[in-house]
Amino acid sequence: MKIIMLGAPGAGKGTQAKQIAAKYEIPHISTGDIFRANIKNGTELGKKAKAYMDQGALVPDELTCDLVMDRIAQDDCAKGFVLDGFPRTIPQAEALTNALNKIGQAMEYAIDVDVPDENIVNRMSGRRACLNCGATYHIVFNPTKEEGVCDACGNQTVLREDDKPETVQKRLSVYHEQTQPLINYYKEQNILRTVDGTKPMDDVFSDIVAILGE
Ligand code: ADP
Ligand code: AMP
C-alpha cells in the first residue's frame, strides 16, 4: 500500500500517517522528521536544511528528492509506505512518479487532509513536539498526561520554532503556492481522495480506513 498524505502544514498529516503506519504495518516516512533528526545530530544536511526550515521556506528539491528515493528503496518499504510531507512541489512529485515508474510501480493513494487556513494557526500554535522521539501533541486536542513531558519517552515537549505564528503565515503561503498544485496533479492521476480534516482525529482516521479498507 503506497500512500501520500497531502494537506497544509498542521492539517494532521503526521497524526494520521502514524496511525496508518501502525494499522497497515508499513513505514511512516516524514521528511520533516528526517530533517529534524539531521539537525539534532548536527549533520551537513541538517545544517543546510535548518536555514530554510527556520524561515518557513522549503528545503531545495535537490536536497530532498534523493533522500526519499533512497529511503523507499530500502527493504522495509517492499510492502508499501506512507509519505508525510513529501512531495511538496511538482518537481518532487514528478521525481517520485518517475522513480517508481522505472521499477514498474506507482503510488496508490494521495489522501488530502482538508483543513481551512483559519483553523491552521490554532492547530500549530497549540502543537507540542518531542524533539527526542518525534511524538506530537496538542495542548487542547491531544494533551500530554503531564504538561510539557512526552508520554512516549519522558523528554521535554516544545513549541517548534517554525510553529510560531509569524512563521506559520509564511508556511501557509508557501503551501498555497508550491504544494496545493499537487492536489490537481494527483486528481489527474486518479488517486486523489479527500477527507475532512476539521473532524476529531479518530473520525478522520475512520474516514481514511473507509478509503484504504480494513
Ligand atoms: P501536520 O503533520 O499536517 O503538520 P500534525 O499531525 O502535526 O500536522 O497536527 C498538527 C496539530 O494539530 C498537532 O498538535 C495535532 O495534535 C493537532 N491535530 C491533528 N489532527 C487534529 C484534529 N483532527 N483535530 C484537532 N487537532 C488535531
Ligand atoms: P513538516 O514537519 O512536514 O511540517 O516540515 C517542516 C519543514 O521541513 C518544512 O516547513 C520545510 O522547511 C521542510 N520540509 C519537510 N519536507 C519537505 C519537502 N518535501 N520539501 C521541502 N522542504 C521540506
CSV table of C-alpha atoms and ligand atoms in Angstrom, one decimal:
chain,number,residue,atom,x,y,z
A,1,MET,CA,0.0,0.0,0.0
A,2,LYS,CA,1.7,3.2,-1.2
A,3,ILE,CA,0.2,6.3,0.3
A,4,ILE,CA,0.9,10.1,0.1
A,5,MET,CA,-0.5,12.4,2.8
A,6,LEU,CA,-1.4,15.8,1.3
A,7,GLY,CA,-2.6,18.9,3.2
A,8,ALA,CA,-1.5,22.2,4.7
A,9,PRO,CA,1.1,22.4,7.5
A,10,GLY,CA,-0.8,21.4,10.7
A,11,ALA,CA,-3.7,19.7,8.9
A,12,GLY,CA,-3.0,16.5,10.7
A,13,LYS,CA,-0.9,14.6,8.2
A,14,GLY,CA,1.6,13.3,10.7
A,15,THR,CA,-1.1,12.4,13.3
A,16,GLN,CA,-2.9,10.3,10.7
A,17,ALA,CA,0.2,8.9,9.0
A,18,LYS,CA,1.4,7.4,12.3
A,19,GLN,CA,-1.9,5.6,12.8
A,20,ILE,CA,-1.9,4.4,9.2
A,21,ALA,CA,1.6,3.0,9.6
A,22,ALA,CA,0.6,1.2,12.7
A,23,LYS,CA,-2.6,-0.3,11.3
A,24,TYR,CA,-1.3,-1.4,7.9
A,25,GLU,CA,2.3,-2.2,9.2
A,26,ILE,CA,4.1,0.0,6.7
A,27,PRO,CA,6.9,2.5,7.4
A,28,HIS,CA,5.9,6.2,8.1
A,29,ILE,CA,8.3,8.4,6.2
A,30,SER,CA,8.3,12.0,7.3
A,31,THR,CA,10.8,14.3,5.5
A,32,GLY,CA,10.3,16.9,8.3
A,33,ASP,CA,11.2,14.3,10.9
A,34,ILE,CA,14.3,13.2,8.8
A,35,PHE,CA,15.4,16.9,8.6
A,36,ARG,CA,14.9,17.4,12.3
A,37,ALA,CA,16.8,14.3,13.2
A,38,ASN,CA,19.7,15.6,11.0
A,39,ILE,CA,19.6,19.0,12.7
A,40,LYS,CA,19.7,17.3,16.1
A,41,ASN,CA,22.7,15.2,15.1
A,42,GLY,CA,24.5,18.2,13.6
A,43,THR,CA,24.9,16.7,10.1
A,44,GLU,CA,25.8,18.7,7.0
A,45,LEU,CA,22.3,18.1,5.6
A,46,GLY,CA,20.8,19.3,8.9
A,47,LYS,CA,22.8,22.5,8.8
A,48,LYS,CA,21.7,23.2,5.3
A,49,ALA,CA,18.0,22.3,5.9
A,50,LYS,CA,17.8,24.3,9.2
A,51,ALA,CA,18.4,27.6,7.4
A,52,TYR,CA,15.3,27.1,5.2
A,53,MET,CA,13.1,25.5,7.8
A,54,ASP,CA,13.5,28.3,10.4
A,55,GLN,CA,12.3,30.7,7.8
A,56,GLY,CA,9.2,28.6,6.9
A,57,ALA,CA,10.7,28.0,3.4
A,58,LEU,CA,11.0,24.7,1.6
A,59,VAL,CA,14.3,22.8,1.6
A,60,PRO,CA,15.5,22.7,-2.0
A,61,ASP,CA,14.3,19.7,-4.1
A,62,GLU,CA,17.9,18.6,-4.7
A,63,LEU,CA,18.5,18.0,-1.0
A,64,THR,CA,15.1,16.3,-0.6
A,65,CYS,CA,14.4,14.0,-3.5
A,66,ASP,CA,17.4,11.7,-3.3
A,67,LEU,CA,16.9,11.3,0.4
A,68,VAL,CA,13.3,10.0,-0.2
A,69,MET,CA,14.2,7.8,-3.2
A,70,ASP,CA,17.0,6.1,-1.1
A,71,ARG,CA,14.6,5.6,1.8
A,72,ILE,CA,11.8,4.0,-0.3
A,73,ALA,CA,14.3,1.6,-1.9
A,74,GLN,CA,15.0,0.0,1.4
A,75,ASP,CA,13.7,-3.5,2.2
A,76,ASP,CA,11.1,-2.4,4.8
A,77,CYS,CA,9.3,-0.4,2.1
A,78,ALA,CA,8.7,-3.5,-0.1
A,79,LYS,CA,5.1,-3.8,1.2
A,80,GLY,CA,4.4,-0.1,0.9
A,81,PHE,CA,4.9,3.1,2.9
A,82,VAL,CA,3.1,6.3,3.9
A,83,LEU,CA,4.8,9.5,2.9
A,84,ASP,CA,4.2,12.5,5.1
A,85,GLY,CA,5.4,15.9,4.0
A,86,PHE,CA,6.7,14.6,0.6
A,87,PRO,CA,6.1,15.5,-2.2
A,88,ARG,CA,5.7,19.3,-1.5
A,89,THR,CA,6.4,20.6,-5.0
A,90,ILE,CA,5.6,19.4,-8.6
A,91,PRO,CA,9.2,18.6,-9.4
A,92,GLN,CA,9.3,16.4,-6.2
A,93,ALA,CA,6.1,14.6,-7.3
A,94,GLU,CA,7.5,14.1,-10.8
A,95,ALA,CA,10.7,12.7,-9.4
A,96,LEU,CA,8.7,10.2,-7.3
A,97,THR,CA,6.4,9.2,-10.2
A,98,ASN,CA,9.5,8.6,-12.4
A,99,ALA,CA,11.5,6.7,-9.8
A,100,LEU,CA,8.5,4.3,-9.2
A,101,ASN,CA,7.8,4.1,-13.0
A,102,LYS,CA,11.3,2.8,-13.6
A,103,ILE,CA,10.6,-0.2,-11.3
A,104,GLY,CA,7.1,-0.8,-12.7
A,105,GLN,CA,5.3,0.7,-9.7
A,106,ALA,CA,3.1,3.7,-8.8
A,107,MET,CA,1.6,5.4,-5.8
A,108,GLU,CA,-1.9,4.2,-5.0
A,109,TYR,CA,-3.5,6.8,-2.8
A,110,ALA,CA,-3.0,10.6,-2.3
A,111,ILE,CA,-5.1,11.5,0.8
A,112,ASP,CA,-5.7,15.2,1.1
A,113,VAL,CA,-6.4,16.1,4.7
A,114,ASP,CA,-8.5,19.2,4.1
A,115,VAL,CA,-8.4,22.0,6.7
A,116,PRO,CA,-9.1,25.7,6.0
A,117,ASP,CA,-6.4,28.3,6.8
A,118,GLU,CA,-8.4,29.8,9.7
A,119,ASN,CA,-8.1,26.5,11.7
A,120,ILE,CA,-4.4,26.1,10.9
A,121,VAL,CA,-2.9,28.8,13.1
A,122,ASN,CA,-4.8,27.5,16.1
A,123,ARG,CA,-3.6,23.9,15.4
A,124,MET,CA,0.0,25.0,15.1
A,125,SER,CA,0.3,27.3,18.0
A,126,GLY,CA,-1.1,24.5,20.2
A,127,ARG,CA,1.2,21.8,18.7
A,128,ARG,CA,3.9,20.5,21.0
A,129,ALA,CA,6.6,18.2,19.7
A,130,CYS,CA,9.1,15.9,21.3
A,131,LEU,CA,12.4,16.5,19.6
A,132,ASN,CA,13.7,13.3,21.0
A,133,CYS,CA,11.2,10.7,19.7
A,134,GLY,CA,9.1,12.8,17.2
A,135,ALA,CA,5.8,12.4,19.1
A,136,THR,CA,3.3,15.2,18.5
A,137,TYR,CA,0.7,16.6,20.9
A,138,HIS,CA,-1.8,19.5,21.1
A,139,ILE,CA,-2.3,21.4,24.3
A,140,VAL,CA,-6.1,21.2,23.8
A,141,PHE,CA,-7.0,18.4,21.4
A,142,ASN,CA,-4.3,15.9,22.4
A,143,PRO,CA,-2.5,16.9,25.6
A,144,THR,CA,0.3,15.1,27.3
A,145,LYS,CA,-0.6,13.4,30.6
A,146,GLU,CA,1.9,15.7,32.4
A,147,GLU,CA,2.3,19.2,31.0
A,148,GLY,CA,5.5,19.6,28.9
A,149,VAL,CA,6.6,15.9,29.2
A,150,CYS,CA,6.4,13.4,26.3
A,151,ASP,CA,4.1,10.5,27.2
A,152,ALA,CA,6.2,8.2,24.9
A,153,CYS,CA,9.7,8.9,26.1
A,154,GLY,CA,9.6,11.3,29.0
A,155,ASN,CA,11.6,14.1,27.3
A,156,GLN,CA,10.5,17.7,27.2
A,157,THR,CA,7.9,18.8,24.6
A,158,VAL,CA,8.4,22.1,22.9
A,159,LEU,CA,6.7,24.6,20.5
A,160,ARG,CA,8.7,24.1,17.3
A,161,GLU,CA,10.5,27.3,16.1
A,162,ASP,CA,8.6,27.1,12.8
A,163,ASP,CA,5.2,26.8,14.6
A,164,LYS,CA,5.4,30.3,15.9
A,165,PRO,CA,2.6,32.4,14.3
A,166,GLU,CA,4.8,34.7,12.1
A,167,THR,CA,6.5,31.6,10.5
A,168,VAL,CA,3.1,29.8,10.2
A,169,GLN,CA,1.8,32.5,7.9
A,170,LYS,CA,4.8,32.2,5.7
A,171,ARG,CA,4.5,28.4,5.6
A,172,LEU,CA,0.8,28.7,4.7
A,173,SER,CA,1.6,30.9,1.7
A,174,VAL,CA,4.4,28.5,0.6
A,175,TYR,CA,1.8,25.7,0.9
A,176,HIS,CA,-0.7,27.5,-1.4
A,177,GLU,CA,1.9,28.5,-3.9
A,178,GLN,CA,4.0,25.3,-4.2
A,179,THR,CA,2.2,22.4,-2.6
A,180,GLN,CA,-1.5,22.9,-3.3
A,181,PRO,CA,-1.0,22.3,-7.1
A,182,LEU,CA,-0.3,18.7,-6.2
A,183,ILE,CA,-4.0,18.2,-5.5
A,184,ASN,CA,-4.7,18.6,-9.2
A,185,TYR,CA,-1.6,16.6,-10.1
A,186,TYR,CA,-2.9,13.5,-8.2
A,187,LYS,CA,-6.5,14.2,-9.3
A,188,GLU,CA,-5.3,13.8,-12.8
A,189,GLN,CA,-3.5,10.5,-11.8
A,190,ASN,CA,-6.9,9.3,-10.4
A,191,ILE,CA,-5.6,8.6,-7.0
A,192,LEU,CA,-6.7,11.7,-5.0
A,193,ARG,CA,-9.0,11.1,-2.0
A,194,THR,CA,-10.1,13.9,0.2
A,195,VAL,CA,-11.0,13.7,3.9
A,196,ASP,CA,-12.5,16.4,6.1
A,197,GLY,CA,-9.5,17.2,8.5
A,198,THR,CA,-11.6,19.5,10.7
A,199,LYS,CA,-13.3,16.5,12.3
A,200,PRO,CA,-11.9,15.0,15.6
A,201,MET,CA,-8.7,12.9,15.0
A,202,ASP,CA,-10.4,9.5,15.4
A,203,ASP,CA,-13.2,10.4,13.0
A,204,VAL,CA,-10.6,11.5,10.4
A,205,PHE,CA,-8.9,8.1,10.9
A,206,SER,CA,-12.2,6.2,10.4
A,207,ASP,CA,-12.7,8.1,7.1
A,208,ILE,CA,-9.2,7.1,6.0
A,209,VAL,CA,-9.8,3.4,6.9
A,210,ALA,CA,-13.0,3.5,4.9
A,211,ILE,CA,-10.9,4.6,1.9
A,212,LEU,CA,-8.0,2.1,2.4
A,213,GLY,CA,-10.0,-0.8,3.6
A,214,GLU,CA,-10.0,-2.8,6.9
B,1,ADP,P1,0.9,18.0,10.1
B,1,ADP,O1,1.7,16.7,10.1
B,1,ADP,O2,0.0,18.0,8.9
B,1,ADP,O3,1.8,19.2,10.1
B,1,ADP,P2,0.1,17.3,12.8
B,1,ADP,O4,-0.4,15.9,12.6
B,1,ADP,O5,1.4,17.5,13.5
B,1,ADP,O6,0.0,18.1,11.4
B,1,ADP,O7,-1.1,18.1,13.5
B,1,ADP,C1,-1.0,19.5,13.9
B,1,ADP,C2,-1.5,19.7,15.3
B,1,ADP,O8,-2.9,19.6,15.3
B,1,ADP,C3,-1.0,18.8,16.3
B,1,ADP,O9,-0.8,19.5,17.5
B,1,ADP,C4,-2.1,17.7,16.4
B,1,ADP,O10,-2.1,17.1,17.7
B,1,ADP,C5,-3.3,18.5,16.1
B,1,ADP,N1,-4.3,17.8,15.4
B,1,ADP,C6,-4.2,16.9,14.4
B,1,ADP,N2,-5.3,16.4,13.9
B,1,ADP,C7,-6.3,17.0,14.6
B,1,ADP,C8,-7.7,17.0,14.6
B,1,ADP,N3,-8.4,16.2,13.7
B,1,ADP,N4,-8.4,17.8,15.4
B,1,ADP,C9,-7.7,18.6,16.3
B,1,ADP,N5,-6.4,18.7,16.4
B,1,ADP,C10,-5.7,17.9,15.5
B,2,AMP,P1,6.9,19.3,8.4
B,2,AMP,O1,7.5,18.5,9.6
B,2,AMP,O2,6.4,18.3,7.4
B,2,AMP,O3,5.9,20.3,8.8
B,2,AMP,O4,8.2,20.0,7.7
B,2,AMP,C1,8.9,21.0,8.4
B,2,AMP,C2,9.7,21.8,7.4
B,2,AMP,O5,10.7,20.9,6.8
B,2,AMP,C3,9.0,22.4,6.2
B,2,AMP,O6,8.5,23.7,6.6
B,2,AMP,C4,10.2,22.5,5.2
B,2,AMP,O7,11.1,23.6,5.5
B,2,AMP,C5,10.9,21.2,5.5
B,2,AMP,N1,10.5,20.1,4.6
B,2,AMP,C6,9.8,19.0,5.0
B,2,AMP,N2,9.5,18.2,4.0
B,2,AMP,C7,9.9,18.9,2.9
B,2,AMP,C8,9.9,18.6,1.4
B,2,AMP,N3,9.3,17.5,0.9
B,2,AMP,N4,10.4,19.6,0.6
B,2,AMP,C9,11.0,20.7,1.1
B,2,AMP,N5,11.0,21.0,2.4
B,2,AMP,C10,10.5,20.1,3.3
